[in-house]
PDB file of C-alpha atoms in Angstrom:
ATOM      1  CA  MET G  11     -18.476 -27.721 -32.021  1.00 45.00           C
ATOM      2  CA  THR G  12     -15.653 -29.215 -33.948  1.00 50.00           C
ATOM      3  CA  ASN G  13     -12.124 -30.435 -32.241  1.00 65.00           C
ATOM      4  CA  LYS G  14      -9.433 -29.326 -34.758  1.00 74.00           C
ATOM      5  CA  THR G  15      -6.599 -32.098 -33.858  1.00 83.00           C
ATOM      6  CA  LEU G  16      -3.605 -30.702 -33.825  1.00 85.00           C
ATOM      7  CA  SER G  17      -0.727 -32.059 -36.085  1.00 86.00           C
ATOM      8  CA  PRO G  18       2.849 -30.765 -36.343  1.00 88.00           C
ATOM      9  CA  GLY G  19       3.339 -27.253 -38.347  1.00 89.00           C
ATOM     10  CA  ASP G  20      -0.039 -25.910 -36.864  1.00 90.00           C
ATOM     11  CA  ILE G  21       0.231 -22.371 -35.595  1.00 90.00           C
ATOM     12  CA  LEU G  22      -1.142 -21.809 -31.599  1.00 90.00           C
ATOM     13  CA  ASP G  23      -0.984 -19.425 -28.474  1.00 90.00           C
ATOM     14  CA  ALA G  24       1.397 -20.404 -26.201  1.00 90.00           C
ATOM     15  CA  TYR G  25       3.564 -18.836 -23.338  1.00 90.00           C
ATOM     16  CA  CYS G  26       7.083 -17.488 -24.879  1.00 90.00           C
ATOM     17  CA  THR G  27       9.758 -17.845 -22.148  1.00 85.00           C
ATOM     18  CA  LYS G  28      11.920 -15.557 -23.914  1.00 88.00           C
ATOM     19  CA  CYS G  29       9.690 -13.104 -24.945  1.00 88.00           C
ATOM     20  CA  ARG G  30       7.782 -13.515 -21.202  1.00 86.00           C
ATOM     21  CA  LYS G  31       3.877 -13.258 -22.833  1.00 86.00           C
ATOM     22  CA  MET G  32       1.127 -14.831 -25.155  1.00 89.00           C
ATOM     23  CA  MET G  33       2.433 -14.912 -28.634  1.00 90.00           C
ATOM     24  CA  ASN G  34       1.900 -16.865 -31.714  1.00 92.00           C
ATOM     25  CA  HIS G  35       4.086 -20.694 -32.011  1.00 92.00           C
ATOM     26  CA  THR G  36       4.332 -23.101 -34.255  1.00 93.00           C
ATOM     27  CA  LEU G  37       4.171 -26.625 -32.906  1.00 91.00           C
ATOM     28  CA  ILE G  38       6.902 -28.945 -33.568  1.00 92.00           C
ATOM     29  CA  ALA G  39       5.625 -32.121 -31.243  1.00 90.00           C
ATOM     30  CA  LEU G  40       2.840 -33.655 -29.952  1.00 90.00           C
ATOM     31  CA  VAL G  41       2.805 -36.281 -27.222  1.00 90.00           C
ATOM     32  CA  ASP G  42      -0.504 -38.154 -26.266  1.00 88.00           C
ATOM     33  CA  GLU G  43      -2.013 -36.006 -28.513  1.00 86.00           C
ATOM     34  CA  LYS G  44      -1.537 -32.724 -26.508  1.00 88.00           C
ATOM     35  CA  PRO G  45       1.219 -29.929 -27.564  1.00 89.00           C
ATOM     36  CA  SER G  46       4.919 -30.764 -26.060  1.00 90.00           C
ATOM     37  CA  ARG G  47       6.965 -28.770 -27.717  1.00 93.00           C
ATOM     38  CA  VAL G  48       6.952 -25.195 -29.807  1.00 93.00           C
ATOM     39  CA  LYS G  49       8.973 -22.475 -31.803  1.00 93.00           C
ATOM     40  CA  CYS G  50       8.081 -19.158 -31.332  1.00 93.00           C
ATOM     41  CA  ASN G  51       7.145 -17.417 -34.364  1.00 92.00           C
ATOM     42  CA  THR G  52       8.672 -13.828 -32.595  1.00 90.00           C
ATOM     43  CA  CYS G  53      11.851 -14.752 -31.811  1.00 92.00           C
ATOM     44  CA  GLU G  54      12.471 -17.906 -33.141  1.00 90.00           C
ATOM     45  CA  GLY G  55      12.827 -19.499 -29.583  1.00 90.00           C
ATOM     46  CA  GLU G  56      12.547 -23.649 -29.479  1.00 92.00           C
ATOM     47  CA  HIS G  57      10.707 -24.500 -26.029  1.00 92.00           C
ATOM     48  CA  ASN G  58       8.344 -26.704 -24.155  1.00 91.00           C
ATOM     49  CA  PHE G  59       4.429 -25.775 -24.840  1.00 90.00           C
ATOM     50  CA  ARG G  60       3.414 -24.105 -21.474  1.00 87.00           C
ATOM     51  CA  ASN G  61      -0.500 -22.131 -21.422  1.00 82.00           C
ATOM     52  CA  PRO G  62      -0.740 -18.803 -20.081  1.00 74.00           C
ATOM     53  CA  PRO G  63       0.371 -18.206 -16.488  1.00 71.00           C
ATOM     54  CA  LYS G  64      -2.596 -18.190 -14.063  1.00 74.00           C
ATOM     55  CA  THR G  65      -3.595 -14.799 -12.975  1.00 69.00           C
ATOM     56  CA  LYS G  66      -3.777 -14.641  -9.082  1.00 65.00           C
ATOM     57  CA  LYS G  67      -6.947 -13.900  -7.420  1.00 63.00           C
ATOM     58  CA  SER G  68      -7.335 -11.115  -5.284  1.00 59.00           C
ATOM     59  CA  ALA G  69      -6.862 -11.621  -1.503  1.00 59.00           C
ATOM     60  CA  SER G  70      -9.886  -9.561  -0.835  1.00 59.00           C
ATOM     61  CA  SER G  71     -13.136 -11.376  -1.437  1.00 59.00           C
ATOM     62  CA  GLY G  72     -15.504  -8.265  -0.520  1.00 64.00           C
ATOM     63  CA  ARG G  73     -15.571  -8.948   3.223  1.00 70.00           C
ATOM     64  CA  THR G  74     -14.346  -7.395   6.149  1.00 71.00           C
ATOM     65  CA  THR G  75     -12.930  -9.954   9.063  1.00 79.00           C
ATOM     66  CA  ALA G  76     -14.260  -9.386  12.706  1.00 81.00           C
ATOM     67  CA  ALA G  77     -10.219  -8.612  13.465  1.00 82.00           C
ATOM     68  CA  ALA G  78      -9.955  -5.985  10.530  1.00 82.00           C
ATOM     69  CA  THR G  79     -13.577  -4.483  11.748  1.00 86.00           C
ATOM     70  CA  LYS G  80     -12.547  -4.161  15.428  1.00 88.00           C
ATOM     71  CA  LYS G  81      -9.073  -2.744  14.591  1.00 89.00           C
ATOM     72  CA  ALA G  82     -10.825   0.209  12.538  1.00 88.00           C
ATOM     73  CA  LEU G  83     -13.319   0.734  15.450  1.00 89.00           C
ATOM     74  CA  ALA G  84     -10.196   1.012  17.819  1.00 90.00           C
ATOM     75  CA  ILE G  85      -8.356   3.562  15.609  1.00 89.00           C
ATOM     76  CA  GLU G  86     -11.297   5.489  15.494  1.00 89.00           C
ATOM     77  CA  ALA G  87     -11.894   5.977  18.934  1.00 89.00           C
ATOM     78  CA  LYS G  88      -8.480   6.399  19.952  1.00 90.00           C
ATOM     79  CA  LYS G  89      -8.556   9.120  17.015  1.00 89.00           C
ATOM     80  CA  THR G  90     -11.961  10.615  18.704  1.00 89.00           C
ATOM     81  CA  GLU G  91     -10.687  10.454  22.320  1.00 91.00           C
ATOM     82  CA  GLN G  92      -7.388  12.331  20.759  1.00 90.00           C
ATOM     83  CA  ARG G  93      -9.614  15.121  19.510  1.00 90.00           C
ATOM     84  CA  GLU G  94     -11.187  15.393  22.637  1.00 91.00           C
ATOM     85  CA  GLU G  95      -8.316  15.785  24.477  1.00 92.00           C
ATOM     86  CA  TRP G  96      -6.930  18.598  21.889  1.00 90.00           C
ATOM     87  CA  GLU G  97     -10.134  20.181  22.386  1.00 91.00           C
ATOM     88  CA  LYS G  98      -9.977  20.172  26.431  1.00 92.00           C
ATOM     89  CA  SER G  99      -6.292  21.351  25.998  1.00 90.00           C
ATOM     90  CA  CYS G 100      -7.011  23.862  23.320  1.00 89.00           C
ATOM     91  CA  ALA G 101      -9.661  25.313  25.672  1.00 91.00           C
ATOM     92  CA  ALA G 102      -7.229  25.369  29.225  1.00 91.00           C
ATOM     93  CA  LEU G 103      -4.667  26.872  27.090  1.00 90.00           C
ATOM     94  CA  ALA G 104      -7.155  29.485  25.158  1.00 86.00           C
ATOM     95  CA  ASN G 105      -5.903  32.608  27.477  1.00 90.00           C
ATOM     96  CA  THR G 106      -2.147  31.685  25.974  1.00 90.00           C
ATOM     97  CA  SER G 107      -0.401  32.926  22.629  1.00 91.00           C
ATOM     98  CA  PRO G 108       0.582  30.018  20.506  1.00 93.00           C
ATOM     99  CA  THR G 109       4.206  30.083  19.562  1.00 92.00           C
ATOM    100  CA  THR G 110       4.881  29.501  15.593  1.00 95.00           C
ATOM    101  CA  TYR G 111       6.982  26.197  15.279  1.00 94.00           C
ATOM    102  CA  SER G 112      10.077  25.551  13.963  1.00 93.00           C
ATOM    103  CA  MET G 113      12.836  23.076  14.223  1.00 91.00           C
ATOM    104  CA  ASP G 114      14.953  24.707  16.694  1.00 92.00           C
ATOM    105  CA  ILE G 115      12.269  26.463  18.972  1.00 92.00           C
ATOM    106  CA  VAL G 116      12.550  25.778  22.633  1.00 91.00           C
ATOM    107  CA  VAL G 117       9.121  24.324  24.292  1.00 91.00           C
ATOM    108  CA  LYS G 118       7.708  23.460  27.624  1.00 91.00           C
ATOM    109  CA  ALA G 119       4.882  20.689  27.603  1.00 90.00           C
ATOM    110  CA  LYS G 120       1.206  22.013  27.881  1.00 92.00           C
ATOM    111  CA  THR G 121       2.276  24.917  25.867  1.00 93.00           C
ATOM    112  CA  LEU G 122       0.621  25.965  22.079  1.00 94.00           C
ATOM    113  CA  VAL G 123       2.659  25.223  18.894  1.00 94.00           C
ATOM    114  CA  GLN G 124       1.134  26.538  15.412  1.00 95.00           C
ATOM    115  CA  HIS G 125       2.245  24.421  12.396  1.00 94.00           C
ATOM    116  CA  LYS G 126       2.096  25.365   9.066  1.00 94.00           C
ATOM    117  CA  LYS G 127       0.293  22.201   8.138  1.00 93.00           C
ATOM    118  CA  PHE G 128      -1.187  20.641  11.263  1.00 93.00           C
ATOM    119  CA  GLY G 129      -2.468  23.384  12.472  1.00 93.00           C
ATOM    120  CA  LEU G 130      -2.524  24.660  16.215  1.00 94.00           C
ATOM    121  CA  GLY G 131      -1.353  21.533  18.414  1.00 94.00           C
ATOM    122  CA  VAL G 132      -0.677  21.057  22.268  1.00 94.00           C
ATOM    123  CA  VAL G 133       2.979  20.024  23.244  1.00 94.00           C
ATOM    124  CA  GLN G 134       2.313  16.994  25.146  1.00 93.00           C
ATOM    125  CA  ASN G 135       6.127  16.462  26.605  1.00 93.00           C
ATOM    126  CA  VAL G 136       9.419  16.543  25.502  1.00 93.00           C
ATOM    127  CA  ILE G 137      11.443  14.193  24.685  1.00 92.00           C
ATOM    128  CA  GLY G 138      15.180  14.377  24.919  1.00 89.00           C
ATOM    129  CA  GLU G 139      16.736  17.746  23.867  1.00 87.00           C
ATOM    130  CA  ASN G 140      15.213  17.445  20.488  1.00 91.00           C
ATOM    131  CA  LYS G 141      11.898  16.054  20.605  1.00 94.00           C
ATOM    132  CA  MET G 142       8.640  16.646  21.484  1.00 94.00           C
ATOM    133  CA  THR G 143       5.206  14.905  21.274  1.00 95.00           C
ATOM    134  CA  VAL G 144       2.389  17.359  20.165  1.00 94.00           C
ATOM    135  CA  LEU G 145      -1.375  16.768  19.953  1.00 94.00           C
ATOM    136  CA  PHE G 146      -2.946  17.991  17.076  1.00 93.00           C
ATOM    137  CA  GLN G 147      -6.375  18.192  15.754  1.00 90.00           C
ATOM    138  CA  ASP G 148      -5.932  15.493  13.354  1.00 88.00           C
ATOM    139  CA  GLY G 149      -3.933  13.036  15.915  1.00 89.00           C
ATOM    140  CA  GLU G 150       0.009  13.265  17.607  1.00 92.00           C
ATOM    141  CA  LYS G 151       2.861  14.151  15.555  1.00 93.00           C
ATOM    142  CA  LEU G 152       6.533  13.742  16.749  1.00 95.00           C
ATOM    143  CA  LEU G 153       8.197  16.881  15.863  1.00 94.00           C
ATOM    144  CA  ARG G 154      11.627  18.379  15.936  1.00 94.00           C
ATOM    145  CA  CYS G 155      12.724  21.413  18.498  1.00 90.00           C
ATOM    146  CA  GLY G 156      15.777  23.151  19.260  1.00 83.00           C
TER     147      GLY G 156
END
């Protein structure tokens, strides 16, 4: 390979601060045989020579940490526990018919609610006058009530 020595007037690729991307530039000045000052051939802007900005490495190295594994296991255990509790509650209330959910229904704890999106749920408790926590098959949800 031959190393071409640079001289003023040569065309080279540099990062343009005005265009904010790699563009062709004309070399204006050298310092210690390295490009120092360049002029963009696109926007005619004159600035110091800049190499392309470095790309950031992705934060993920492909390995999972012990903390992430523990957290995932804890979440999965909680989901399993909630699903089992939902099944028991539905079985205990099997002889009652569910109330169709709307935002203005008035419900009590330990009653069945049928939701359009989440399906069959069991009211865990009523919070204040207008909120309730309902346990569905896929987890607990906070819903508005009358």
